[in-house]
Structures are given as C-alpha cells and as structure tokens.
Amino acid sequence: MRAPSSVLKQQFLKKWIMGLQVFGSAKQNMSILERKKAIRLSADIALASTRDGRTCWSRALIANASKEDDSKVLVQHLLAPESERLKKASIGLVMDNKRVRCKKILKRSCCIKRVRKGAPQVVLAKSIAKRMVMRRTQVLKSLVPGGEFMDDISLIEETLDYIVSLRAQVDVMRNLAKATEVVNGK
C-alpha cells in the first residue's frame, strides 16, 4: 500500500534535512561539485528510506549508496533504526539479481526466432512491434534503479511507485526553493 502523498512528502523532507545536516557537519568548506553530490545523495537516500525498503528501486538505491565509502555514514545515519533489515534486504536483492540475470540469458538463447524474408506482413509487423516494446522496456529498466533485474510486470509496478516518489521529491524541493526565495526577499 502506498503512503498518502502528504505523508510521503513530510517523511522525505524530514530525512532529507537530516541528510543535509550530516553532510554539513562533516565538512564545512565544500566545493560546488561536492555540494551537488551531497544534495543528490541525501535526496536519493531520503527518498529510498521513506519507502522503508518495500520496493526494489529503494533497496537498489540504498545498495548503490552503501557501496561508496563517503556515503556509508549518511546511509547509516538516515536508516539507523531499520538499517540492518534494509542492508540484508539489499544484499538479498543483489543475490537474487544474479539468479534472474542467468535465467534471462538462458531464456534469450533458447527463444531466438528469425523472421523469414517471405513471411506475411502481419508476422513482420508483430516482430517489429515486439522489438520496439523490448527496446523501450530496456530503456525503462535502465531508468529505474534496480530495474535491469526485474521482470516486465514488476518493472511497471516499481516504475509507477518510483514516479510517485519522484514527484513528491520534486514538489518538496520546489516548495523549499519558493520558501527560500520568500525568506531571502527575492
């Protein structure tokens, strides 16, 4: 079940601010590139932690962030109470991904079909449509964190949840930018 949008936004804002504070206290004089990376990383981890590891994309974001040395502290700080559970879930995700990838390679090698030159137009159109769907599915899998290891149905479900979460993230960031402009008098 998805959290209502306002609850999701509140959780995201709270965790994002905590993440920014962790980066702010860790290093006072940051370059612009370091600030950009800190803002993005804290936003990604905050967004993933609001989903409590219930989605594949959130576990994939946490797993990717846990690989880097400079972001481990942030991940541990934002996920403090549920840290061990989420780490175990993301490790399980990596193991399951290897199995799924092997199955997909085997499936592809067994199911390759060639269309004959003299085939009817309907068969040719179906094969073209199928290739287009496969290409677009591959693009979608590359956009959703952890998507390359999902089957088509779970990819669609995860994509929908990811879009809702990203929309909440954008709304919070826009509202924060507007509030900052009001405070600064611009």
Tab-separated table of C-alpha atoms in Angstrom:
chain	number	residue	atom	x	y	z
A	1	MET	CA	0.000	0.000	0.000
A	2	ARG	CA	1.326	3.430	-0.892
A	3	ALA	CA	1.572	6.192	1.661
A	4	PRO	CA	-0.531	9.288	1.010
A	5	SER	CA	1.381	11.951	-0.853
A	6	SER	CA	1.477	14.435	2.040
A	7	VAL	CA	2.862	11.819	4.435
A	8	LEU	CA	5.451	10.799	1.858
A	9	LYS	CA	6.475	14.429	1.381
A	10	GLN	CA	6.777	15.026	5.130
A	11	GLN	CA	8.891	11.914	5.624
A	12	PHE	CA	11.089	12.806	2.685
A	13	LEU	CA	11.628	16.387	3.864
A	14	LYS	CA	12.489	15.273	7.388
A	15	LYS	CA	15.007	12.672	6.227
A	16	TRP	CA	16.447	14.912	3.516
A	17	ILE	CA	17.137	17.691	6.005
A	18	MET	CA	18.766	15.165	8.336
A	19	GLY	CA	20.959	14.007	5.449
A	20	LEU	CA	21.953	17.541	4.556
A	21	GLN	CA	22.845	18.181	8.202
A	22	VAL	CA	25.074	15.100	8.241
A	23	PHE	CA	26.949	16.365	5.195
A	24	GLY	CA	27.059	19.918	6.568
A	25	SER	CA	28.556	18.837	9.869
A	26	ALA	CA	31.048	16.507	8.199
A	27	LYS	CA	32.667	19.133	6.013
A	28	GLN	CA	32.328	22.900	6.307
A	29	ASN	CA	34.109	24.130	3.170
A	30	MET	CA	32.612	22.210	0.257
A	31	SER	CA	33.121	22.890	-3.421
A	32	ILE	CA	30.085	23.308	-5.647
A	33	LEU	CA	30.526	19.795	-7.044
A	34	GLU	CA	30.749	18.336	-3.531
A	35	ARG	CA	27.588	20.200	-2.525
A	36	LYS	CA	25.775	18.961	-5.617
A	37	LYS	CA	26.781	15.386	-4.851
A	38	ALA	CA	25.776	15.765	-1.190
A	39	ILE	CA	22.359	17.176	-2.075
A	40	ARG	CA	21.681	14.465	-4.644
A	41	LEU	CA	22.903	11.634	-2.447
A	42	SER	CA	20.975	12.812	0.598
A	43	ALA	CA	17.833	13.257	-1.547
A	44	ASP	CA	18.191	9.761	-3.025
A	45	ILE	CA	18.761	8.103	0.345
A	46	ALA	CA	15.949	10.090	1.948
A	47	LEU	CA	13.587	9.097	-0.857
A	48	ALA	CA	14.576	5.432	-0.632
A	49	SER	CA	14.294	5.380	3.150
A	50	THR	CA	10.760	6.804	3.038
A	51	ARG	CA	9.716	3.617	1.223
A	52	ASP	CA	11.266	1.516	4.057
A	53	GLY	CA	12.868	-0.898	1.619
A	54	ARG	CA	9.494	-2.219	0.482
A	55	THR	CA	10.301	-1.583	-3.168
A	56	CYS	CA	13.096	-2.917	-5.344
A	57	TRP	CA	14.109	0.553	-6.525
A	58	SER	CA	14.534	1.808	-2.952
A	59	ARG	CA	16.641	-1.221	-1.997
A	60	ALA	CA	18.736	-0.716	-5.150
A	61	LEU	CA	19.362	2.960	-4.293
A	62	ILE	CA	20.396	2.007	-0.754
A	63	ALA	CA	22.647	-0.792	-2.019
A	64	ASN	CA	24.331	1.524	-4.539
A	65	ALA	CA	24.877	4.228	-1.923
A	66	SER	CA	26.229	1.702	0.586
A	67	LYS	CA	28.996	0.733	-1.839
A	68	GLU	CA	30.647	4.169	-1.692
A	69	ASP	CA	32.796	4.974	1.333
A	70	ASP	CA	31.760	8.622	1.683
A	71	SER	CA	28.047	7.818	1.638
A	72	LYS	CA	28.076	4.918	4.111
A	73	VAL	CA	27.853	7.325	7.057
A	74	LEU	CA	24.814	9.017	5.575
A	75	VAL	CA	23.104	5.703	4.863
A	76	GLN	CA	23.743	4.507	8.410
A	77	HIS	CA	22.531	7.785	9.911
A	78	LEU	CA	19.309	8.032	7.900
A	79	LEU	CA	18.466	4.355	8.193
A	80	ALA	CA	19.558	3.951	11.810
A	81	PRO	CA	16.587	2.007	13.216
A	82	GLU	CA	15.888	-0.097	10.155
A	83	SER	CA	19.495	-0.178	8.923
A	84	GLU	CA	20.227	-3.866	9.427
A	85	ARG	CA	16.920	-5.025	7.945
A	86	LEU	CA	17.375	-2.849	4.844
A	87	LYS	CA	21.003	-3.869	4.376
A	88	LYS	CA	20.030	-7.529	4.500
A	89	ALA	CA	17.217	-6.883	2.026
A	90	SER	CA	19.552	-5.067	-0.370
A	91	ILE	CA	22.145	-7.867	-0.107
A	92	GLY	CA	19.391	-10.360	-0.907
A	93	LEU	CA	18.462	-8.199	-3.875
A	94	VAL	CA	21.999	-8.461	-5.255
A	95	MET	CA	21.972	-12.259	-4.890
A	96	ASP	CA	18.538	-12.571	-6.484
A	97	ASN	CA	19.623	-10.287	-9.319
A	98	LYS	CA	22.406	-12.686	-10.312
A	99	ARG	CA	19.956	-15.571	-10.490
A	100	VAL	CA	17.459	-13.568	-12.541
A	101	ARG	CA	20.169	-12.428	-14.933
A	102	CYS	CA	21.282	-16.034	-15.546
A	103	LYS	CA	17.701	-17.097	-16.228
A	104	LYS	CA	17.255	-14.225	-18.678
A	105	ILE	CA	20.416	-15.137	-20.589
A	106	LEU	CA	19.274	-18.739	-20.834
A	107	LYS	CA	15.788	-17.676	-21.920
A	108	ARG	CA	17.177	-15.379	-24.642
A	109	SER	CA	19.490	-18.033	-26.034
A	110	CYS	CA	16.679	-20.601	-26.267
A	111	CYS	CA	13.985	-18.346	-27.662
A	112	ILE	CA	15.641	-16.545	-30.550
A	113	LYS	CA	13.385	-16.720	-33.600
A	114	ARG	CA	14.191	-15.407	-37.030
A	115	VAL	CA	11.626	-13.941	-39.386
A	116	ARG	CA	11.844	-15.280	-42.922
A	117	LYS	CA	12.085	-12.886	-45.828
A	118	GLY	CA	8.968	-14.325	-47.438
A	119	ALA	CA	6.885	-14.034	-44.229
A	120	PRO	CA	3.489	-12.354	-44.362
A	121	GLN	CA	3.231	-8.675	-43.433
A	122	VAL	CA	1.343	-9.465	-40.203
A	123	VAL	CA	4.176	-11.581	-38.841
A	124	LEU	CA	6.694	-8.941	-39.847
A	125	ALA	CA	4.661	-6.186	-38.154
A	126	LYS	CA	4.353	-8.274	-34.986
A	127	SER	CA	8.083	-8.850	-34.844
A	128	ILE	CA	8.792	-5.149	-35.344
A	129	ALA	CA	6.313	-4.218	-32.617
A	130	LYS	CA	7.820	-6.813	-30.298
A	131	ARG	CA	11.331	-5.432	-30.872
A	132	MET	CA	10.113	-1.881	-30.205
A	133	VAL	CA	8.490	-2.969	-26.937
A	134	MET	CA	11.668	-4.799	-25.936
A	135	ARG	CA	13.810	-1.732	-26.662
A	136	ARG	CA	11.515	0.541	-24.687
A	137	THR	CA	11.449	-1.949	-21.836
A	138	GLN	CA	15.252	-1.937	-21.791
A	139	VAL	CA	15.263	1.864	-21.634
A	140	LEU	CA	12.789	1.784	-18.756
A	141	LYS	CA	14.891	-0.820	-16.958
A	142	SER	CA	17.903	1.466	-17.241
A	143	LEU	CA	15.972	4.410	-15.758
A	144	VAL	CA	14.534	2.700	-12.669
A	145	PRO	CA	17.132	1.811	-10.005
A	146	GLY	CA	17.438	-1.977	-9.918
A	147	GLY	CA	15.182	-2.225	-12.964
A	148	GLU	CA	17.592	-4.265	-15.036
A	149	PHE	CA	16.853	-7.255	-12.808
A	150	MET	CA	13.045	-7.033	-12.834
A	151	ASP	CA	10.519	-8.862	-14.939
A	152	ASP	CA	8.120	-6.755	-17.016
A	153	ILE	CA	5.169	-6.742	-14.604
A	154	SER	CA	7.170	-5.845	-11.517
A	155	LEU	CA	9.030	-3.251	-13.609
A	156	ILE	CA	5.762	-1.464	-14.346
A	157	GLU	CA	4.676	-1.576	-10.680
A	158	GLU	CA	8.063	-0.344	-9.484
A	159	THR	CA	8.142	2.384	-12.127
A	160	LEU	CA	4.756	3.694	-11.027
A	161	ASP	CA	5.850	3.768	-7.394
A	162	TYR	CA	9.165	5.398	-8.325
A	163	ILE	CA	7.379	8.106	-10.327
A	164	VAL	CA	5.044	8.884	-7.412
A	165	SER	CA	8.042	9.152	-5.101
A	166	LEU	CA	9.996	11.323	-7.530
A	167	ARG	CA	7.003	13.607	-7.957
A	168	ALA	CA	6.796	14.013	-4.159
A	169	GLN	CA	10.535	14.736	-4.077
A	170	VAL	CA	10.227	17.413	-6.777
A	171	ASP	CA	7.240	19.032	-5.012
A	172	VAL	CA	9.146	19.230	-1.728
A	173	MET	CA	12.218	20.688	-3.423
A	174	ARG	CA	10.136	23.280	-5.286
A	175	ASN	CA	8.321	24.317	-2.108
A	176	LEU	CA	11.629	24.606	-0.267
A	177	ALA	CA	13.066	26.748	-3.094
A	178	LYS	CA	9.988	29.021	-3.001
A	179	ALA	CA	10.233	29.342	0.772
A	180	THR	CA	13.901	30.231	0.462
A	181	GLU	CA	13.092	32.937	-2.094
A	182	VAL	CA	10.436	34.412	0.223
A	183	VAL	CA	12.826	34.426	3.171
A	184	ASN	CA	15.631	35.991	1.139
A	185	GLY	CA	13.254	38.619	-0.247
A	186	LYS	CA	13.666	37.902	-3.954
